[in-house]
mmCIF file of C-alpha atoms in Angstrom:
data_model
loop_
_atom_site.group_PDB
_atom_site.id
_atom_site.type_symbol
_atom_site.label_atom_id
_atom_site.label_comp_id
_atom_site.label_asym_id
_atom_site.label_seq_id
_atom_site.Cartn_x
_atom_site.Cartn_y
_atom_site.Cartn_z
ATOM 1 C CA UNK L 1 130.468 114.292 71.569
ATOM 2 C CA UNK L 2 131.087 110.891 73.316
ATOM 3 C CA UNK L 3 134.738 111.598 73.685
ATOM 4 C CA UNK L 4 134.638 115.255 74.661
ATOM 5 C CA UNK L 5 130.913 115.716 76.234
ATOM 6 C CA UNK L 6 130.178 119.230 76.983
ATOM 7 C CA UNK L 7 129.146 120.618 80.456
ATOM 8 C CA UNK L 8 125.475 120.537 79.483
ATOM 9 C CA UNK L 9 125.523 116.868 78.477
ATOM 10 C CA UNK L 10 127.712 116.565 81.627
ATOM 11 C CA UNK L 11 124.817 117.873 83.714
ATOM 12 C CA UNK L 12 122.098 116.134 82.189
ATOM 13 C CA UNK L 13 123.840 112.820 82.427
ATOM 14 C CA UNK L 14 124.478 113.391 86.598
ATOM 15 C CA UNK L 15 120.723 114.068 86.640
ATOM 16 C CA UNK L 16 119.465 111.377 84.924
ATOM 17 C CA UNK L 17 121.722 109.166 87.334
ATOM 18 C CA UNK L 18 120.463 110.828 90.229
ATOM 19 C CA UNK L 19 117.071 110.592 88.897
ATOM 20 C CA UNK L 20 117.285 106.397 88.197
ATOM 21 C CA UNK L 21 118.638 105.937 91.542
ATOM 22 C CA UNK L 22 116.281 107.805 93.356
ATOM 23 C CA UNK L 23 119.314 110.207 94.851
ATOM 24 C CA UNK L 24 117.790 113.534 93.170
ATOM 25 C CA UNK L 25 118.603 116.045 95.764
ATOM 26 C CA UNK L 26 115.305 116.740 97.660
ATOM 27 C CA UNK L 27 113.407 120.193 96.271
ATOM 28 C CA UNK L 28 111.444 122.649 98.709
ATOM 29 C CA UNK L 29 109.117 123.254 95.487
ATOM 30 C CA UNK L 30 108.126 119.377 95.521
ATOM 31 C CA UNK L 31 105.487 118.941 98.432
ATOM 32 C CA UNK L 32 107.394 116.008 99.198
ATOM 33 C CA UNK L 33 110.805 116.920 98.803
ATOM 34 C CA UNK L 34 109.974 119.990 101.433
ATOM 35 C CA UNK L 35 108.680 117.261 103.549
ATOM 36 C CA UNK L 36 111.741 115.405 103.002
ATOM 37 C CA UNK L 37 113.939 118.731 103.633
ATOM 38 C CA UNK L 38 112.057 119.713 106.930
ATOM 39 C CA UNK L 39 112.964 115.913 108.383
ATOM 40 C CA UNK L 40 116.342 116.075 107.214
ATOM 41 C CA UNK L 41 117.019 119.146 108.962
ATOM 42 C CA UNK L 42 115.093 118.014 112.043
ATOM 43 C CA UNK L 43 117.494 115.136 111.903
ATOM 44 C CA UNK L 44 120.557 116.819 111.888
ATOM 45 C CA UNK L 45 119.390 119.485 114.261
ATOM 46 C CA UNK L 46 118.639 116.908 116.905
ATOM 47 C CA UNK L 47 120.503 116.321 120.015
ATOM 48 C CA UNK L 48 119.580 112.506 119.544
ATOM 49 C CA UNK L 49 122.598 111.013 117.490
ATOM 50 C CA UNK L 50 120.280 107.896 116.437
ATOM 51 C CA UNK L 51 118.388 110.491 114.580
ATOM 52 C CA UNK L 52 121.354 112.246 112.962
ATOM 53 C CA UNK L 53 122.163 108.563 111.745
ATOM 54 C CA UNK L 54 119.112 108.815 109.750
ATOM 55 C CA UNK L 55 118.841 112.079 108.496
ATOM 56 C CA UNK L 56 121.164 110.900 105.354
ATOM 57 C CA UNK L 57 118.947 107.876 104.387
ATOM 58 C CA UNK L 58 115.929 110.244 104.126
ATOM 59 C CA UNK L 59 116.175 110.668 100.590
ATOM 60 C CA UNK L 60 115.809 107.840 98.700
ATOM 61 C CA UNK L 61 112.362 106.300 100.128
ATOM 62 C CA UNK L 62 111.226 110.265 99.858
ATOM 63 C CA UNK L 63 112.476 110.108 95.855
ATOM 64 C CA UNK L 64 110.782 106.453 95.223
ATOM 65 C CA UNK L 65 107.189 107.908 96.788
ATOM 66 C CA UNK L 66 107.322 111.199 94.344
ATOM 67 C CA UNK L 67 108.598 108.538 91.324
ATOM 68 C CA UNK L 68 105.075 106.665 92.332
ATOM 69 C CA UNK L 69 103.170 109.841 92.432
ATOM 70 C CA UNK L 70 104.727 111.585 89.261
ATOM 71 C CA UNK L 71 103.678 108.333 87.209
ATOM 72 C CA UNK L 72 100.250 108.309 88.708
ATOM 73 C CA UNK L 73 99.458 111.981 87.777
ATOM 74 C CA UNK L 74 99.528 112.602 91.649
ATOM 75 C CA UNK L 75 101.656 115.509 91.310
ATOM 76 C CA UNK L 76 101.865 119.294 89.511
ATOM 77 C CA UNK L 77 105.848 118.548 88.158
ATOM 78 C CA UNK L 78 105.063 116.045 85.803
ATOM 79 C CA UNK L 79 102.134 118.025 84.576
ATOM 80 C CA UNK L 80 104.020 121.156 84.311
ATOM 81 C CA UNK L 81 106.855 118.968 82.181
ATOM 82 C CA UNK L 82 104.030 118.019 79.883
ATOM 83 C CA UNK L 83 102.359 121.440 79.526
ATOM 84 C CA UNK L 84 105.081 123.659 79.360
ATOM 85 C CA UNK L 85 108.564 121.964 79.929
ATOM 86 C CA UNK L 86 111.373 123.459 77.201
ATOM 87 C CA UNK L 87 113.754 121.189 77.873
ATOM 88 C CA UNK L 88 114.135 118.712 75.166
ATOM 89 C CA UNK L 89 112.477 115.344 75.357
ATOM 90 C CA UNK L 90 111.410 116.402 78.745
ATOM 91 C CA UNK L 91 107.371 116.542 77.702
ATOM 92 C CA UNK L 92 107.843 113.393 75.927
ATOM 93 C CA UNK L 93 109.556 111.679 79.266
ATOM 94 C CA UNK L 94 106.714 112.801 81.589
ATOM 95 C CA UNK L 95 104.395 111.164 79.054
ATOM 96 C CA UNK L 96 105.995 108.169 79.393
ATOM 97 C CA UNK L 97 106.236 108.001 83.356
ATOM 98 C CA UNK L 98 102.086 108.943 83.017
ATOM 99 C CA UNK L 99 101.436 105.756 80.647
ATOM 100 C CA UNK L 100 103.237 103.405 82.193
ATOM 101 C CA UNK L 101 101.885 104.421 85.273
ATOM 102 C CA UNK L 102 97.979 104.716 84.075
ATOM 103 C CA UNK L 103 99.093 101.490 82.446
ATOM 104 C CA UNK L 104 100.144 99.716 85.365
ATOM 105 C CA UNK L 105 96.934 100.782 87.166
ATOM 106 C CA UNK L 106 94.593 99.461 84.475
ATOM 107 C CA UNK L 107 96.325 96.056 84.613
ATOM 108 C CA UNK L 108 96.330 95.754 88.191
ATOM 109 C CA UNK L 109 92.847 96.524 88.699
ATOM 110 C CA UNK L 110 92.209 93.843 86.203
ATOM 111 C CA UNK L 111 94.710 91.518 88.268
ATOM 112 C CA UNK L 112 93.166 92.252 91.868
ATOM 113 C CA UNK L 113 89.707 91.769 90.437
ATOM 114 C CA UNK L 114 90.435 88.177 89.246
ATOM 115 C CA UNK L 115 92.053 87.552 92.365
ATOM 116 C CA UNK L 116 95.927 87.799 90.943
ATOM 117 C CA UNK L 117 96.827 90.464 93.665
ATOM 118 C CA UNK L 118 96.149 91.757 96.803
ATOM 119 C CA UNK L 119 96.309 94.720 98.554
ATOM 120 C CA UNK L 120 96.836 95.090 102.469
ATOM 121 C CA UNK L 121 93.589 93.587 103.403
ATOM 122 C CA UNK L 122 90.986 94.086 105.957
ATOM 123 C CA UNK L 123 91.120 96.920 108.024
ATOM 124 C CA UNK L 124 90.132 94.544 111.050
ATOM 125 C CA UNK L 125 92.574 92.888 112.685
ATOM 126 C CA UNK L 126 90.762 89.375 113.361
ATOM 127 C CA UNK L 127 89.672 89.303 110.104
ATOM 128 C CA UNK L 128 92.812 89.754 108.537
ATOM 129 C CA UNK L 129 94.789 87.500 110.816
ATOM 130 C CA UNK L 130 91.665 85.006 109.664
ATOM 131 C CA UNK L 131 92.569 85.319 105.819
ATOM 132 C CA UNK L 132 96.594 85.413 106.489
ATOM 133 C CA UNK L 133 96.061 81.182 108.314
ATOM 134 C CA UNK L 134 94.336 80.572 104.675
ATOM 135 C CA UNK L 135 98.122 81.186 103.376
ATOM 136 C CA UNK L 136 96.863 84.496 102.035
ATOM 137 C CA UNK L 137 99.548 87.303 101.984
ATOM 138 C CA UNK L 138 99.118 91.027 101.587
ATOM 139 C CA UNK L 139 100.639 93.072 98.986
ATOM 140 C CA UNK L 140 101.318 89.966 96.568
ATOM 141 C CA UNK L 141 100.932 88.618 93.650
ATOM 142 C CA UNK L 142 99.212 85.130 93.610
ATOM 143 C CA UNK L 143 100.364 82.930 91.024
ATOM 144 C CA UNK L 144 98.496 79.530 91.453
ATOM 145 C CA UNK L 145 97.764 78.909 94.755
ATOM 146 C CA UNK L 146 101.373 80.593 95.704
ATOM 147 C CA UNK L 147 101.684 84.506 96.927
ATOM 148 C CA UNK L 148 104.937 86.205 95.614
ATOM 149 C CA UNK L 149 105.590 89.443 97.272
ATOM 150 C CA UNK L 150 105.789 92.587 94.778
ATOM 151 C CA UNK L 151 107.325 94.552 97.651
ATOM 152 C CA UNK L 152 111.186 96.399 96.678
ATOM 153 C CA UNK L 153 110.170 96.361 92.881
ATOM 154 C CA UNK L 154 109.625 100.191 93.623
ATOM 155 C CA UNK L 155 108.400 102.715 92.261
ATOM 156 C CA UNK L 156 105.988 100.558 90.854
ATOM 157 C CA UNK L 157 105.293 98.312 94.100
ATOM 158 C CA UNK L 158 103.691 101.885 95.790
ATOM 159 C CA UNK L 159 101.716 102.221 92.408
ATOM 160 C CA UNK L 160 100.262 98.532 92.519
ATOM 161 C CA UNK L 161 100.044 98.693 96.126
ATOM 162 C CA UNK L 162 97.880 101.924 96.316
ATOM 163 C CA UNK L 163 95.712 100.506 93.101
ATOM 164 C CA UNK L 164 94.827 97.322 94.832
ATOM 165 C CA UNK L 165 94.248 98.941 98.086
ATOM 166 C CA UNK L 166 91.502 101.499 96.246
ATOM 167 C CA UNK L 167 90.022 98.515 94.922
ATOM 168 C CA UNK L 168 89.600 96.557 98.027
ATOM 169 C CA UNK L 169 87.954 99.766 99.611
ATOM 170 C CA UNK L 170 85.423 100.215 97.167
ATOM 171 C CA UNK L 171 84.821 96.709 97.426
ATOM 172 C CA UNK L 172 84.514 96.712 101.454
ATOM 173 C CA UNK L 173 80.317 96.498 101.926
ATOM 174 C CA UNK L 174 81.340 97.561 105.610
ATOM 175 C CA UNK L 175 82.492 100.916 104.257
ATOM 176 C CA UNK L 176 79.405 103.484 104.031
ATOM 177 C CA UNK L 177 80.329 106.432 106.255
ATOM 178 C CA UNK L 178 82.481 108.996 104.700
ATOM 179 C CA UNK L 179 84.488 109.309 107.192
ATOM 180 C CA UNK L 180 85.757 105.492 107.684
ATOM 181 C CA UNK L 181 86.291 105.448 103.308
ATOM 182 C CA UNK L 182 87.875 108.958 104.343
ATOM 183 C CA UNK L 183 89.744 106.796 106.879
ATOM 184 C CA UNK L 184 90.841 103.719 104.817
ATOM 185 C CA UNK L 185 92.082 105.948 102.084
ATOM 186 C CA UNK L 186 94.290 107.154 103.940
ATOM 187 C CA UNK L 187 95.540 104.245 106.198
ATOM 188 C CA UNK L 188 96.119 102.739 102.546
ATOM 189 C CA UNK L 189 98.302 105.735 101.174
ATOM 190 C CA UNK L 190 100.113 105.966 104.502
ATOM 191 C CA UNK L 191 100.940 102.605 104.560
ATOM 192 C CA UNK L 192 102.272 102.188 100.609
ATOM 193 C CA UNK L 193 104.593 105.279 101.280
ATOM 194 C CA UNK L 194 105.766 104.527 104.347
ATOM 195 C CA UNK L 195 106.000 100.829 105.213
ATOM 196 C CA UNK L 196 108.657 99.564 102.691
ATOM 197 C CA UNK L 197 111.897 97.801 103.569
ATOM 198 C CA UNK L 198 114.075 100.556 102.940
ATOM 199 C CA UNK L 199 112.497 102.267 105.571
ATOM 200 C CA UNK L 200 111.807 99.349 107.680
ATOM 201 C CA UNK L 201 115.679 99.550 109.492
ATOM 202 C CA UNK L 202 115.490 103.194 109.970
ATOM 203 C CA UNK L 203 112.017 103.132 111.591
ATOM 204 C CA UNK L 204 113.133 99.786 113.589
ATOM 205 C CA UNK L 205 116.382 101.721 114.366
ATOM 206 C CA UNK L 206 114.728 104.841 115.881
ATOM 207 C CA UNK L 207 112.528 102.500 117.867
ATOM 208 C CA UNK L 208 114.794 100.947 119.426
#
């Protein structure tokens, strides 16, 4: 089998390449990967050439959100895989994205509780700006009195980021409306899956 691999092994090997490298081909059943196919086509379909410049690097950061997702239980595909999938070892792989990811949020709510990590911080501008001339730094991991930024260690720096986030919102005592938690929830998911630096020179590329 090593030396003459059939097609099947072929396949599976290609996907589980794509998979680790977060080049999977972007699905219209995957509420993401439609979102990811409707930009892509935008892209392309636009008259602008800076945005048909993107449209090829849409995939990845759309692949490393649904990795975060999957392993948080955030999505139906890696419930389906553990209900129902056929596929050999394919139950027992969706398992392991779901503990490591309910793993990783246990620990980090431990962490962010004693103060080892933090999250993106106030929501008010002064106050943040404030804690950031302390030598604080948001979405970090403070060892000593030094902050060491978890950001690019994806797909897990979206799954620590979000985890800390929801734990500085329940913490905020300035939060009691529904509609500002409503608010900050989503401010905190929109800014794990979109402000990462493989995104960062596409955005700043568009913008300028």
């Amino acid at each position: 089998y090593l030396e003459n691999p059939t097609a099947s092994m072929k396949k599976e090997a290609q996907d589980f390449a794509r998979e680790q490298t977060f080049q999977t081909p972007l699905s219209k059943e995957r509420i993401l990967g439609n979102l990811g196919k409707r930009l892509q086509s935008a892209a392309q379909d636009s008259d602008l050439r800076v945005l048909q410049f993107a449209a090829p690097f849409i995939r990845t950061p759309v692949n490393l959100a649904q990795a975060a997702l999957d392993r948080m239980g955030l999505t139906r595909t890696v419930w389906r895989d553990v209900i129902k999938n056929p596929t050999p070892g394919a139950r027992e792989a969706a398992l392991g994205k779901l503990t490591m990811g309910y793993g990783t949020v246990g620990a980090i709510t431990a962490l962010h509780q004693n103060g080892y990590v933090t999250g993106g911080g106030p929501s008010d501008y002064q106050e943040r700006l404030a804690l950031m001339q302390t030598g604080w730094q948001p979405y970090s991991f403070k060892i000593n009195d030094t902050y060491y930024s978890y950001e690019g260690i994806e797909p897990f720096a979206t799954i620590i980021g979000l985890t800390a986030d929801m734990n500085e919102i329940s913490d905020d005592e300035n939060l009691e409306d529904i509609w500002d938690i409503s608010a900050a929830i989503a401010g905190a998911v929109a800014s794990n899956l979109t402000d990462k630096t493989f995104t960062r020179g596409i955005s700043e590329v568009v913008e300028m």
